[in-house]
Amino acid sequence: MKGGWNALVLALIVVLVGGTIGFYLSPAPDTGSARIMKHMKLGLDLKGGAHIVLEGVDSELGAVTPEKVQAAKAVIENRINALGVSEPLVQVDGKNRIIVEIAGAADIDEARETIGKTAALRFLDPEGNEVLTGKDVEKAGVAQNPTGAGFIVTLKLKGEGPQKFYEATSKWVGQPIYIMLDEDLISWPVVNEPIPGGEATITGNFTVEEASQLATLINGGALPIKLVEVEARMVSATLGADSIAKSLRAGAIGMIGVLLFMMLLYRIPGFLADVALGVYAILNMIVLLAIGNVFTLPGIAGVLLGIGMAVDGNVIIFERIKEELRKGKGLRSGIDAGFHRAYVTVLDSQVTTAIAAAILWYLGTGPVRGFAVTLFVGTVLSMFTAVTFSRWLIKLAVNTGWFNKRTLFGVKEVAE
């Protein structure tokens, strides 16, 4: 009975993994592309778009410092994200440059307008009437909450702003004031008392990150340094949709070849390694999509290299198992000894690859970092699927009692 349960669990895993991969690789009815493509953010080299390099220079706004460059990067990110542009890539390059890549941008002027446009900030009363606009706000900042835990956002108004805000807060005590950025509601603080003098605070038990983000949004795009454009160009997609489809098809053919090779050479362990590889592919995509990875050609190369690393780990392990079985060990003890002897070799290989990926990420920029991220994630996951999960699968198969012949592990039976 126990063998039957093991067989049932094994069959369910195979069906679940095969069904999941088959579904997401099958063409979507509306696009004709693989369903997984709908969930993938494509980078500039695959989708095309605008590439703009901005350089910070000393000006009346002050000297350029690393902190101000990072703050300017955050402002540009908030501008682009607030305007609903998808898949932007904003990164600091060197000491004073910021690279902005907007995949899918139609032309360079549109991209410049997107970066340069400041989102409309409005304060509305409970009836929807406009109380203040971004022109009335001189500055928003962050401070520690003097009356409790967390942080607050400070507001300093200018021009007619203080008087308009005093009138509104006098009228709407106990009611919220809605802060809108374009059509997005970003905060709704409740008025506790009339606020004269043009200075106010927004409380909300914010963390310092939340308060900083809200202050940046309210500031609406006031850059802390002067930025000048040093490069602006449109980038064509290196691969068109047809080329991407052909690449995916070539990758699928290559994968089928690897899967068949593993089954022919290692029989049952090879088949189970293929199943583990399927789990690896699913987990890899889940992690990369969850962290918002943008897929570029180097990034996809990192994914494929990670698959190769996962297969390589299984090959080392299975060769060790075959060696143990040829020595005359029993099936279970041979499997345990094979995994035990191969573990250090596989671990050394994966750790050195992970370290190399971490160094690439630290020192690299743009696509190099994308490659490093996909390689690092793949390497870490392959340690789980190639060692832990595949070992559990093989033991599960052996416990069914259906796969106890040594020939099913690629080793000739030993004459008794």
CSV table of C-alpha atoms in Angstrom, one decimal:
chain,number,residue,atom,x,y,z
A,1,MET,CA,0.0,0.0,0.0
A,2,LYS,CA,2.9,2.3,0.9
A,3,GLY,CA,4.4,1.7,-2.6
A,4,GLY,CA,1.0,2.6,-4.1
A,5,TRP,CA,0.9,6.0,-2.3
A,6,ASN,CA,4.5,6.7,-3.4
A,7,ALA,CA,3.6,5.9,-7.0
A,8,LEU,CA,0.5,8.1,-6.8
A,9,VAL,CA,2.5,11.0,-5.4
A,10,LEU,CA,5.2,10.6,-8.1
A,11,ALA,CA,2.5,10.5,-10.8
A,12,LEU,CA,0.8,13.6,-9.5
A,13,ILE,CA,4.1,15.5,-9.5
A,14,VAL,CA,4.9,14.4,-13.0
A,15,VAL,CA,1.5,15.4,-14.3
A,16,LEU,CA,1.5,18.7,-12.4
A,17,VAL,CA,4.9,19.8,-13.6
A,18,GLY,CA,4.3,18.7,-17.2
A,19,GLY,CA,0.9,20.3,-17.2
A,20,THR,CA,2.1,23.6,-15.8
A,21,ILE,CA,5.0,23.9,-18.3
A,22,GLY,CA,2.9,22.8,-21.2
A,23,PHE,CA,0.2,25.4,-20.4
A,24,TYR,CA,2.6,28.3,-20.1
A,25,LEU,CA,4.6,27.4,-23.2
A,26,SER,CA,1.4,26.9,-25.3
A,27,PRO,CA,0.4,29.8,-27.6
A,28,ALA,CA,-2.1,32.3,-26.1
A,29,PRO,CA,-5.2,32.6,-28.3
A,30,ASP,CA,-5.0,36.4,-28.6
A,31,THR,CA,-1.3,36.8,-29.3
A,32,GLY,CA,-0.1,33.5,-30.7
A,33,SER,CA,2.9,33.7,-28.4
A,34,ALA,CA,3.7,31.5,-25.5
A,35,ARG,CA,1.5,32.4,-22.5
A,36,ILE,CA,4.5,33.0,-20.3
A,37,MET,CA,5.4,36.0,-22.5
A,38,LYS,CA,2.5,37.9,-21.2
A,39,HIS,CA,4.1,37.9,-17.7
A,40,MET,CA,7.6,38.7,-18.8
A,41,LYS,CA,9.0,42.2,-18.8
A,42,LEU,CA,11.2,42.6,-21.9
A,43,GLY,CA,14.2,44.8,-21.9
A,44,LEU,CA,15.3,47.4,-24.4
A,45,ASP,CA,17.2,44.9,-26.6
A,46,LEU,CA,14.1,42.7,-27.0
A,47,LYS,CA,11.4,45.3,-27.1
A,48,GLY,CA,13.2,48.5,-28.3
A,49,GLY,CA,12.7,51.9,-26.8
A,50,ALA,CA,14.6,55.0,-25.6
A,51,HIS,CA,18.0,55.2,-24.0
A,52,ILE,CA,18.9,58.5,-22.4
A,53,VAL,CA,21.9,59.4,-20.3
A,54,LEU,CA,21.8,62.4,-17.9
A,55,GLU,CA,24.7,63.9,-16.1
A,56,GLY,CA,24.6,65.9,-12.9
A,57,VAL,CA,26.5,69.2,-12.9
A,58,ASP,CA,27.2,71.7,-10.2
A,59,SER,CA,24.8,74.6,-10.3
A,60,GLU,CA,22.8,77.0,-8.2
A,61,LEU,CA,21.1,73.9,-6.8
A,62,GLY,CA,24.4,72.9,-5.2
A,63,ALA,CA,27.3,70.6,-5.8
A,64,VAL,CA,26.7,67.1,-7.1
A,65,THR,CA,27.1,64.4,-4.4
A,66,PRO,CA,26.4,60.7,-4.5
A,67,GLU,CA,23.4,61.2,-2.2
A,68,LYS,CA,21.9,63.9,-4.5
A,69,VAL,CA,22.4,61.7,-7.5
A,70,GLN,CA,20.6,58.8,-5.8
A,71,ALA,CA,17.8,61.3,-4.8
A,72,ALA,CA,17.6,62.5,-8.4
A,73,LYS,CA,17.3,58.9,-9.6
A,74,ALA,CA,14.4,58.3,-7.2
A,75,VAL,CA,12.6,61.4,-8.4
A,76,ILE,CA,12.9,60.3,-12.1
A,77,GLU,CA,11.7,56.8,-11.2
A,78,ASN,CA,8.7,58.3,-9.4
A,79,ARG,CA,7.9,60.6,-12.3
A,80,ILE,CA,8.0,57.7,-14.8
A,81,ASN,CA,6.1,55.3,-12.6
A,82,ALA,CA,3.5,57.9,-11.6
A,83,LEU,CA,2.8,58.5,-15.3
A,84,GLY,CA,2.1,54.8,-15.8
A,85,VAL,CA,5.1,54.0,-18.0
A,86,SER,CA,5.8,50.3,-17.8
A,87,GLU,CA,9.2,48.6,-17.4
A,88,PRO,CA,11.4,51.6,-17.0
A,89,LEU,CA,15.0,51.1,-16.0
A,90,VAL,CA,16.7,53.9,-14.1
A,91,GLN,CA,20.2,53.4,-12.8
A,92,VAL,CA,23.1,55.4,-11.6
A,93,ASP,CA,26.3,55.1,-13.7
A,94,GLY,CA,29.5,56.2,-12.1
A,95,LYS,CA,29.5,59.2,-9.8
A,96,ASN,CA,27.2,61.6,-11.6
A,97,ARG,CA,25.4,60.0,-14.4
A,98,ILE,CA,21.9,58.5,-14.6
A,99,ILE,CA,20.9,56.1,-17.3
A,100,VAL,CA,17.2,56.0,-18.2
A,101,GLU,CA,15.8,53.3,-20.5
A,102,ILE,CA,12.1,53.2,-21.4
A,103,ALA,CA,11.2,50.0,-23.2
A,104,GLY,CA,8.4,50.5,-25.8
A,105,ALA,CA,8.8,54.3,-26.1
A,106,ALA,CA,7.7,55.3,-29.6
A,107,ASP,CA,10.2,58.2,-30.1
A,108,ILE,CA,12.9,60.1,-28.2
A,109,ASP,CA,10.9,63.2,-27.8
A,110,GLU,CA,8.1,61.2,-26.1
A,111,ALA,CA,10.7,59.8,-23.7
A,112,ARG,CA,12.2,63.2,-23.0
A,113,GLU,CA,8.7,64.5,-22.3
A,114,THR,CA,8.0,61.6,-20.0
A,115,ILE,CA,11.1,62.2,-18.0
A,116,GLY,CA,10.6,65.9,-17.9
A,117,LYS,CA,7.0,65.9,-17.0
A,118,THR,CA,6.0,66.6,-13.4
A,119,ALA,CA,2.9,64.9,-12.3
A,120,ALA,CA,0.1,67.1,-11.2
A,121,LEU,CA,-0.3,67.4,-7.5
A,122,ARG,CA,-3.6,68.4,-6.0
A,123,PHE,CA,-5.1,68.6,-2.5
A,124,LEU,CA,-8.9,68.0,-2.5
A,125,ASP,CA,-11.5,68.6,0.2
A,126,PRO,CA,-14.1,65.9,1.0
A,127,GLU,CA,-16.4,67.4,-1.6
A,128,GLY,CA,-13.8,67.1,-4.3
A,129,ASN,CA,-12.9,70.8,-4.5
A,130,GLU,CA,-9.3,71.8,-5.1
A,131,VAL,CA,-7.7,73.2,-2.0
A,132,LEU,CA,-4.0,73.3,-3.1
A,133,THR,CA,-1.9,72.4,-6.1
A,134,GLY,CA,1.7,71.6,-6.5
A,135,LYS,CA,2.4,75.3,-7.0
A,136,ASP,CA,1.3,76.0,-3.5
A,137,VAL,CA,3.8,73.5,-1.9
A,138,GLU,CA,7.3,74.8,-1.4
A,139,LYS,CA,8.7,71.7,0.1
A,140,ALA,CA,7.9,68.3,1.7
A,141,GLY,CA,10.3,66.6,4.1
A,142,VAL,CA,10.6,63.8,6.5
A,143,ALA,CA,11.0,64.0,10.3
A,144,GLN,CA,10.7,61.7,13.2
A,145,ASN,CA,7.3,61.7,14.9
A,146,PRO,CA,7.7,63.9,18.0
A,147,THR,CA,4.7,62.4,19.7
A,148,GLY,CA,5.1,58.7,19.0
A,149,ALA,CA,6.8,56.1,17.0
A,150,GLY,CA,7.6,56.2,13.3
A,151,PHE,CA,8.0,59.2,10.9
A,152,ILE,CA,5.9,62.1,9.6
A,153,VAL,CA,5.9,64.1,6.4
A,154,THR,CA,6.3,67.8,6.9
A,155,LEU,CA,4.8,70.3,4.5
A,156,LYS,CA,5.8,73.9,3.9
A,157,LEU,CA,3.4,76.0,1.8
A,158,LYS,CA,4.1,79.2,-0.1
A,159,GLY,CA,2.3,82.1,-1.9
A,160,GLU,CA,-1.5,81.9,-1.2
A,161,GLY,CA,-1.1,78.3,-0.1
A,162,PRO,CA,-1.0,79.0,3.7
A,163,GLN,CA,-4.3,81.0,3.6
A,164,LYS,CA,-6.1,78.5,1.4
A,165,PHE,CA,-5.0,75.6,3.5
A,166,TYR,CA,-6.0,77.4,6.8
A,167,GLU,CA,-9.5,78.1,5.3
A,168,ALA,CA,-9.9,74.5,4.2
A,169,THR,CA,-8.6,72.9,7.5
A,170,SER,CA,-10.9,75.3,9.5
A,171,LYS,CA,-13.9,74.1,7.5
A,172,TRP,CA,-13.1,70.4,7.4
A,173,VAL,CA,-11.9,69.5,11.0
A,174,GLY,CA,-12.4,65.8,11.5
A,175,GLN,CA,-12.6,65.2,7.7
A,176,PRO,CA,-9.8,63.9,5.4
A,177,ILE,CA,-7.9,66.0,2.8
A,178,TYR,CA,-7.2,63.9,-0.3
A,179,ILE,CA,-3.7,64.2,-1.8
A,180,MET,CA,-3.8,63.2,-5.5
A,181,LEU,CA,-0.9,62.7,-7.9
A,182,ASP,CA,-2.6,62.9,-11.3
A,183,GLU,CA,-5.5,60.4,-10.8
A,184,ASP,CA,-3.8,58.4,-8.1
A,185,LEU,CA,-4.7,58.9,-4.4
A,186,ILE,CA,-1.4,58.9,-2.5
A,187,SER,CA,-2.6,60.0,1.0
A,188,TRP,CA,-5.7,61.1,2.8
A,189,PRO,CA,-4.7,62.7,6.2
A,190,VAL,CA,-7.5,63.7,8.5
A,191,VAL,CA,-7.6,67.3,9.7
A,192,ASN,CA,-7.3,67.4,13.5
A,193,GLU,CA,-7.5,71.2,13.8
A,194,PRO,CA,-7.2,74.4,11.7
A,195,ILE,CA,-3.7,74.8,10.5
A,196,PRO,CA,-2.4,78.4,10.1
A,197,GLY,CA,1.1,79.5,9.2
A,198,GLY,CA,1.6,77.4,6.1
A,199,GLU,CA,3.3,74.5,7.8
A,200,ALA,CA,1.7,71.2,8.5
A,201,THR,CA,2.5,67.6,9.1
A,202,ILE,CA,1.1,64.3,7.8
A,203,THR,CA,1.0,61.5,10.3
A,204,GLY,CA,0.3,57.9,9.6
A,205,ASN,CA,2.8,55.7,11.5
A,206,PHE,CA,5.0,55.8,8.5
A,207,THR,CA,8.3,54.0,8.2
A,208,VAL,CA,11.2,56.2,7.0
A,209,GLU,CA,11.0,54.7,3.6
A,210,GLU,CA,7.2,55.3,3.3
A,211,ALA,CA,7.6,58.9,4.5
A,212,SER,CA,10.4,59.5,2.1
A,213,GLN,CA,8.4,58.1,-0.8
A,214,LEU,CA,5.4,60.3,0.1
A,215,ALA,CA,7.6,63.4,0.4
A,216,THR,CA,9.2,62.7,-2.9
A,217,LEU,CA,5.8,62.3,-4.6
A,218,ILE,CA,4.5,65.5,-3.0
A,219,ASN,CA,7.7,67.4,-4.1
A,220,GLY,CA,6.5,66.4,-7.5
A,221,GLY,CA,9.8,66.1,-9.2
A,222,ALA,CA,11.9,68.8,-7.8
A,223,LEU,CA,15.4,67.5,-8.8
A,224,PRO,CA,18.0,68.1,-6.1
A,225,ILE,CA,20.7,68.7,-8.8
A,226,LYS,CA,20.8,70.1,-12.3
A,227,LEU,CA,20.9,67.3,-14.9
A,228,VAL,CA,22.0,67.8,-18.5
A,229,GLU,CA,21.4,65.4,-21.3
A,230,VAL,CA,24.6,63.9,-22.7
A,231,GLU,CA,23.1,61.1,-24.8
A,232,ALA,CA,19.7,60.3,-26.2
A,233,ARG,CA,18.9,57.7,-28.8
A,234,MET,CA,16.3,55.2,-29.9
A,235,VAL,CA,17.3,51.6,-29.6
A,236,SER,CA,15.8,49.1,-32.0
A,237,ALA,CA,14.8,45.7,-30.7
A,238,THR,CA,17.8,43.4,-31.4
A,239,LEU,CA,15.3,40.6,-31.9
A,240,GLY,CA,11.9,41.0,-33.4
A,241,ALA,CA,8.9,39.0,-32.3
A,242,ASP,CA,9.6,36.4,-35.1
A,243,SER,CA,13.2,36.0,-34.0
A,244,ILE,CA,12.2,35.7,-30.3
A,245,ALA,CA,9.7,32.9,-31.3
A,246,LYS,CA,12.4,31.1,-33.3
A,247,SER,CA,14.8,31.5,-30.4
A,248,LEU,CA,12.2,30.0,-28.0
A,249,ARG,CA,11.6,27.1,-30.5
A,250,ALA,CA,15.3,26.5,-30.7
A,251,GLY,CA,15.6,26.5,-27.0
A,252,ALA,CA,12.7,24.1,-26.7
A,253,ILE,CA,14.3,21.7,-29.2
A,254,GLY,CA,17.6,21.9,-27.2
A,255,MET,CA,15.8,21.2,-24.0
A,256,ILE,CA,14.1,18.2,-25.5
A,257,GLY,CA,17.5,16.9,-26.6
A,258,VAL,CA,18.9,17.3,-23.1
A,259,LEU,CA,15.9,15.6,-21.5
A,260,LEU,CA,16.1,12.6,-23.9
A,261,PHE,CA,19.9,12.4,-23.3
A,262,MET,CA,19.4,12.2,-19.6
A,263,MET,CA,16.7,9.5,-19.9
A,264,LEU,CA,18.7,7.4,-22.3
A,265,LEU,CA,21.9,7.6,-20.3
A,266,TYR,CA,20.6,7.4,-16.8
A,267,ARG,CA,17.2,5.8,-17.3
A,268,ILE,CA,14.9,6.3,-14.3
A,269,PRO,CA,17.2,8.8,-12.5
A,270,GLY,CA,17.5,10.7,-15.8
A,271,PHE,CA,13.7,10.9,-16.1
A,272,LEU,CA,13.4,12.1,-12.5
A,273,ALA,CA,16.1,14.6,-13.1
A,274,ASP,CA,14.1,15.9,-16.0
A,275,VAL,CA,11.1,16.3,-13.7
A,276,ALA,CA,13.3,18.1,-11.2
A,277,LEU,CA,14.5,20.3,-14.0
A,278,GLY,CA,10.9,21.1,-14.8
A,279,VAL,CA,10.4,22.2,-11.1
A,280,TYR,CA,13.6,24.2,-11.4
A,281,ALA,CA,12.3,26.0,-14.4
A,282,ILE,CA,8.9,26.8,-12.7
A,283,LEU,CA,10.5,28.0,-9.5
A,284,ASN,CA,13.1,30.1,-11.5
A,285,MET,CA,10.4,31.9,-13.4
A,286,ILE,CA,8.3,32.4,-10.3
A,287,VAL,CA,11.3,34.1,-8.5
A,288,LEU,CA,12.3,36.2,-11.4
A,289,LEU,CA,8.8,37.4,-12.1
A,290,ALA,CA,8.3,38.1,-8.3
A,291,ILE,CA,11.3,40.3,-8.1
A,292,GLY,CA,10.3,42.2,-11.3
A,293,ASN,CA,13.2,41.0,-13.4
A,294,VAL,CA,13.4,42.6,-16.8
A,295,PHE,CA,14.4,40.0,-19.4
A,296,THR,CA,17.2,41.0,-21.8
A,297,LEU,CA,19.3,38.8,-24.0
A,298,PRO,CA,22.1,38.5,-21.4
A,299,GLY,CA,19.5,37.8,-18.8
A,300,ILE,CA,18.0,34.9,-20.8
A,301,ALA,CA,21.6,33.6,-21.3
A,302,GLY,CA,21.9,33.6,-17.6
A,303,VAL,CA,18.6,31.5,-17.3
A,304,LEU,CA,19.9,29.0,-19.9
A,305,LEU,CA,23.3,28.8,-18.2
A,306,GLY,CA,21.5,28.1,-14.9
A,307,ILE,CA,19.6,25.2,-16.5
A,308,GLY,CA,23.0,23.9,-17.7
A,309,MET,CA,24.3,24.1,-14.2
A,310,ALA,CA,21.3,22.2,-12.8
A,311,VAL,CA,21.8,19.4,-15.4
A,312,ASP,CA,25.5,19.3,-14.7
A,313,GLY,CA,24.9,18.8,-11.0
A,314,ASN,CA,22.6,15.8,-11.7
A,315,VAL,CA,25.2,14.3,-14.1
A,316,ILE,CA,27.9,14.4,-11.4
A,317,ILE,CA,25.5,12.8,-8.9
A,318,PHE,CA,24.3,10.1,-11.2
A,319,GLU,CA,27.8,9.1,-12.3
A,320,ARG,CA,28.7,8.7,-8.6
A,321,ILE,CA,25.7,6.6,-8.0
A,322,LYS,CA,26.6,4.3,-11.0
A,323,GLU,CA,30.1,4.0,-9.6
A,324,GLU,CA,28.7,2.9,-6.2
A,325,LEU,CA,26.4,0.4,-7.9
A,326,ARG,CA,29.2,-1.1,-10.0
A,327,LYS,CA,31.1,-1.7,-6.7
A,328,GLY,CA,28.3,-4.0,-5.8
A,329,LYS,CA,26.4,-1.8,-3.3
A,330,GLY,CA,22.7,-2.1,-2.9
A,331,LEU,CA,20.3,0.3,-4.6
A,332,ARG,CA,19.4,2.4,-1.6
A,333,SER,CA,22.9,2.5,-0.1
A,334,GLY,CA,24.4,3.2,-3.6
A,335,ILE,CA,22.0,6.2,-4.0
A,336,ASP,CA,22.9,7.6,-0.5
A,337,ALA,CA,26.6,7.1,-1.1
A,338,GLY,CA,26.4,8.7,-4.6
A,339,PHE,CA,24.6,11.8,-3.4
A,340,HIS,CA,26.9,12.0,-0.4
A,341,ARG,CA,30.1,11.8,-2.5
A,342,ALA,CA,28.9,14.2,-5.2
A,343,TYR,CA,27.5,16.8,-2.8
A,344,VAL,CA,30.8,18.5,-2.0
A,345,THR,CA,31.7,18.7,-5.7
A,346,VAL,CA,28.3,20.1,-6.7
A,347,LEU,CA,28.3,22.5,-3.8
A,348,ASP,CA,31.8,23.8,-4.7
A,349,SER,CA,30.8,24.3,-8.3
A,350,GLN,CA,27.5,26.2,-7.4
A,351,VAL,CA,29.1,28.3,-4.7
A,352,THR,CA,31.9,29.6,-7.0
A,353,THR,CA,29.3,30.3,-9.7
A,354,ALA,CA,27.1,32.2,-7.2
A,355,ILE,CA,30.1,34.2,-6.0
A,356,ALA,CA,31.0,35.1,-9.6
A,357,ALA,CA,27.4,36.2,-10.2
A,358,ALA,CA,27.5,38.3,-7.1
A,359,ILE,CA,30.7,40.0,-8.2
A,360,LEU,CA,29.3,40.6,-11.7
A,361,TRP,CA,26.2,42.2,-10.1
A,362,TYR,CA,28.2,44.5,-7.8
A,363,LEU,CA,30.6,45.7,-10.5
A,364,GLY,CA,28.4,45.5,-13.5
A,365,THR,CA,25.7,47.8,-14.9
A,366,GLY,CA,22.6,47.3,-17.1
A,367,PRO,CA,22.5,44.0,-19.0
A,368,VAL,CA,25.5,42.6,-17.1
A,369,ARG,CA,23.6,43.0,-13.9
A,370,GLY,CA,20.6,41.3,-15.5
A,371,PHE,CA,22.8,38.3,-16.5
A,372,ALA,CA,24.2,38.2,-12.9
A,373,VAL,CA,20.7,38.2,-11.3
A,374,THR,CA,19.3,35.4,-13.5
A,375,LEU,CA,22.5,33.3,-13.1
A,376,PHE,CA,22.6,33.8,-9.3
A,377,VAL,CA,18.9,32.9,-8.8
A,378,GLY,CA,19.3,29.9,-11.1
A,379,THR,CA,22.4,28.7,-9.3
A,380,VAL,CA,20.8,28.9,-5.9
A,381,LEU,CA,17.6,27.1,-7.0
A,382,SER,CA,19.6,24.4,-8.8
A,383,MET,CA,21.1,23.4,-5.5
A,384,PHE,CA,17.6,22.7,-4.2
A,385,THR,CA,16.3,20.9,-7.3
A,386,ALA,CA,19.5,19.1,-8.4
A,387,VAL,CA,20.4,17.8,-5.0
A,388,THR,CA,17.5,17.9,-2.5
A,389,PHE,CA,14.5,17.5,-4.7
A,390,SER,CA,15.9,15.0,-7.2
A,391,ARG,CA,17.2,12.9,-4.3
A,392,TRP,CA,13.7,12.9,-2.8
A,393,LEU,CA,12.2,11.9,-6.1
A,394,ILE,CA,14.6,9.0,-6.7
A,395,LYS,CA,13.9,7.7,-3.2
A,396,LEU,CA,10.2,8.1,-3.8
A,397,ALA,CA,10.6,6.0,-7.0
A,398,VAL,CA,12.6,3.3,-5.3
A,399,ASN,CA,10.0,3.1,-2.5
A,400,THR,CA,7.3,2.3,-5.0
A,401,GLY,CA,9.1,-1.1,-5.5
A,402,TRP,CA,8.6,-0.8,-9.3
A,403,PHE,CA,12.1,0.5,-10.1
A,404,ASN,CA,14.5,-1.7,-8.1
A,405,LYS,CA,16.4,-3.2,-11.1
A,406,ARG,CA,20.0,-1.9,-11.5
A,407,THR,CA,19.5,-1.7,-15.2
A,408,LEU,CA,16.9,1.0,-14.7
A,409,PHE,CA,19.8,3.1,-13.2
A,410,GLY,CA,22.1,2.5,-16.2
A,411,VAL,CA,24.1,-0.3,-14.6
A,412,LYS,CA,24.2,-3.9,-15.6
A,413,GLU,CA,22.9,-6.5,-13.1
A,414,VAL,CA,25.6,-8.1,-11.0
A,415,ALA,CA,25.6,-12.0,-11.3
A,416,GLU,CA,24.8,-13.5,-7.8
